[in-house]
XYZ file of C-alpha atoms in Angstrom:
169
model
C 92.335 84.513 131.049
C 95.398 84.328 128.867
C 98.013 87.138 130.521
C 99.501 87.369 127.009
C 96.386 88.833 125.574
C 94.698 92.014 126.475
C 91.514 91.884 128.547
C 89.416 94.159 125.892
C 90.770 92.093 123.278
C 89.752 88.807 124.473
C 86.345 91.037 125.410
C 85.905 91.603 121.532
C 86.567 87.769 121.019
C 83.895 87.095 123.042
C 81.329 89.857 122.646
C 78.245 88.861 121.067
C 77.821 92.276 119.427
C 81.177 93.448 117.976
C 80.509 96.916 116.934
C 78.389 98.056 120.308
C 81.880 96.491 122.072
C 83.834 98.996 120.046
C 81.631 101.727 120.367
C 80.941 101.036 124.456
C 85.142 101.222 124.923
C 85.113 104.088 122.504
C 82.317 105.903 124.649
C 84.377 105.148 128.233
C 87.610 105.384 126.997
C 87.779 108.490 125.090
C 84.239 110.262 125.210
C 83.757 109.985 128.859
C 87.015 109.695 129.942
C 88.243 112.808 131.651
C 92.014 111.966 131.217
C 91.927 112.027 127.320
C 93.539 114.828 125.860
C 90.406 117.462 124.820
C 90.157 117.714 120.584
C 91.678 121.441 119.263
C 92.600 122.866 116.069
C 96.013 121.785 116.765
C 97.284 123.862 113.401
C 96.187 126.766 115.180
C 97.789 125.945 118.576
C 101.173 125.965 116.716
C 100.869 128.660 114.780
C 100.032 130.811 118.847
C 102.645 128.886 120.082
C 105.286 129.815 117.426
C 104.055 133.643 117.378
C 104.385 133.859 120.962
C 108.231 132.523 120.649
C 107.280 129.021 121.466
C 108.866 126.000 120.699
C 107.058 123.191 119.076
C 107.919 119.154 118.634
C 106.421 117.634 115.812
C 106.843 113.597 116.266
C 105.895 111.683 113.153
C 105.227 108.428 112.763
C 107.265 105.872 112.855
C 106.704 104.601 109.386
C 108.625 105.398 106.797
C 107.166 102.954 104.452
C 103.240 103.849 105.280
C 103.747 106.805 102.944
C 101.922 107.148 99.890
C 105.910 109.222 98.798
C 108.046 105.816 99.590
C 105.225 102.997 99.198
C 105.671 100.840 96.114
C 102.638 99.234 97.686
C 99.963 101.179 96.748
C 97.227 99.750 98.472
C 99.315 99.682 102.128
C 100.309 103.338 102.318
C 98.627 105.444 104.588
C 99.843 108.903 104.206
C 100.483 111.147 102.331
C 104.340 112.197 103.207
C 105.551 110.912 106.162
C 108.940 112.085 106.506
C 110.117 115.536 108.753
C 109.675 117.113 105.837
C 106.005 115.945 105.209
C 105.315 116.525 109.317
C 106.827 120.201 108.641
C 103.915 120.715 105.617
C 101.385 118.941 107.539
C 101.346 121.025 110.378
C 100.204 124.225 108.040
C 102.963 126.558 110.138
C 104.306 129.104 107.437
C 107.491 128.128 106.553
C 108.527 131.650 105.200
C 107.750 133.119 108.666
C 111.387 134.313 110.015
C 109.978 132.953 113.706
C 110.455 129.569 112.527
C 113.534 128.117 112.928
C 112.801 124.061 112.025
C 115.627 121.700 112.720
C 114.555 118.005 111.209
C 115.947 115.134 112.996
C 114.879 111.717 110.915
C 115.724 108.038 112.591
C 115.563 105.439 110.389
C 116.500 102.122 111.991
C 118.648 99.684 110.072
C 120.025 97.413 109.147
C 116.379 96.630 107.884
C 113.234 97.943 108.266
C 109.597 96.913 109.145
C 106.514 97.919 109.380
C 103.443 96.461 112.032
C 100.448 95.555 110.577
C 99.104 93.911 107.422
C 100.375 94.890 104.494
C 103.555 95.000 102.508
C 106.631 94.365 104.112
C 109.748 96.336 102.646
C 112.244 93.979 103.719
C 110.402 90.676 102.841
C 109.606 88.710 99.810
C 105.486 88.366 100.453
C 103.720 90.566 102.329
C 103.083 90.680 105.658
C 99.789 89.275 106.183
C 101.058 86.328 103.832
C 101.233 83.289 106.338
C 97.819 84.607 107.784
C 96.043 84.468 104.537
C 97.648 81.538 103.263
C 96.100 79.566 106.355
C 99.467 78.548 107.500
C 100.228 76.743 110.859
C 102.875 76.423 113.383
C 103.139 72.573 112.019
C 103.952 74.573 109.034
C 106.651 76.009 109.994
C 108.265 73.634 112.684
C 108.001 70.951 109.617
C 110.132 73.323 107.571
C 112.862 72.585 110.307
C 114.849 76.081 110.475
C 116.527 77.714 113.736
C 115.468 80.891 113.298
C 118.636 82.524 114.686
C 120.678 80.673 111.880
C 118.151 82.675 109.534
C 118.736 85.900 111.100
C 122.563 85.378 111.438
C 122.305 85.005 107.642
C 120.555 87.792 106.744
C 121.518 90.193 109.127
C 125.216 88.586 107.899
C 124.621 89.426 104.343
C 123.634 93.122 104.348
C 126.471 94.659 102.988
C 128.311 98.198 103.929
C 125.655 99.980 101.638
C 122.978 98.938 103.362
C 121.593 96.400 100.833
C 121.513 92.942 101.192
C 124.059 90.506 98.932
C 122.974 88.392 96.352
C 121.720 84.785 98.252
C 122.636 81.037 97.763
């Protein structure tokens, strides 16, 4: 077994039947399992928790550039607004009620940012999944000769005081 890999991962690799795999760790893992968290109306759990005085965290996710708002990528944006703002509307609370008092903390991490998984890539000139699609092989890009941390050093070196990069060589 390969310690850098995850056990149901390598499972999937080698599981004659793909989707009953799925559907097996799906049925232990979150059916049967008594540890995971019990499905709710969860709009309705804030809305009690709010009239009874509560306080309530809404944690977004951390991607900026999955929403369908900041995506120039069409066909990789996932939601619909995924700013505080966008949590705030999402979570159906009435925002006229005077026993909601919302204070909206956003992080954005700079000086660039990323997203995971395929799709386009803000801060990049292909998109993510390029080198994946393009069949492209670690002789590929050892042949190509670059120390990566001279790369970084440059662009991390060439994003100016405004946050954007400066024109290249």
């Amino acid at each position: 077994a390969n310690p850098k890999i995850q056990p149901h991962v390598l499972g999937f690799i080698q599981a004659q039947d793909k989707a009953g795999y799925v559907l097996d760790l799906f049925d232990k893992w979150v059916i049967h399992n008594k540890h995971f968290p019990p499905c709710a109306d969860v709009s309705f759990l804030l809305r009690q928790a709010i009239s009874r005085g509560g306080k309530v965290l809404l944690e977004g996710p951390q991607s900026y550039f999955l929403s369908n708002a900041a995506e120039k990528f069409w066909d990789s944006g996932t939601s619909a607004n995924t700013d505080a703002a966008g949590m705030l509307c999402a979570a159906r609370l009435n925002l006229n009620s005077r026993a909601l008092r919302p204070l909206c903390i956003n992080i954005h991490k700079a000086p660039g940012a990323s997203r995971v998984g395929s799709g386009a890539n803000p801060c990049a000139f292909v998109p993510q999944h390029y080198f994946a699609t393009t069949d492209s092989t670690k002789e590929d890009f050892e042949q190509m000769r670059l120390d990566w941390r001279d790369v970084c050093r440059e662009y991390f070196g060439s994003i100016q005081h405004n946050g954007l990069l400066a024109p290249g060589r």
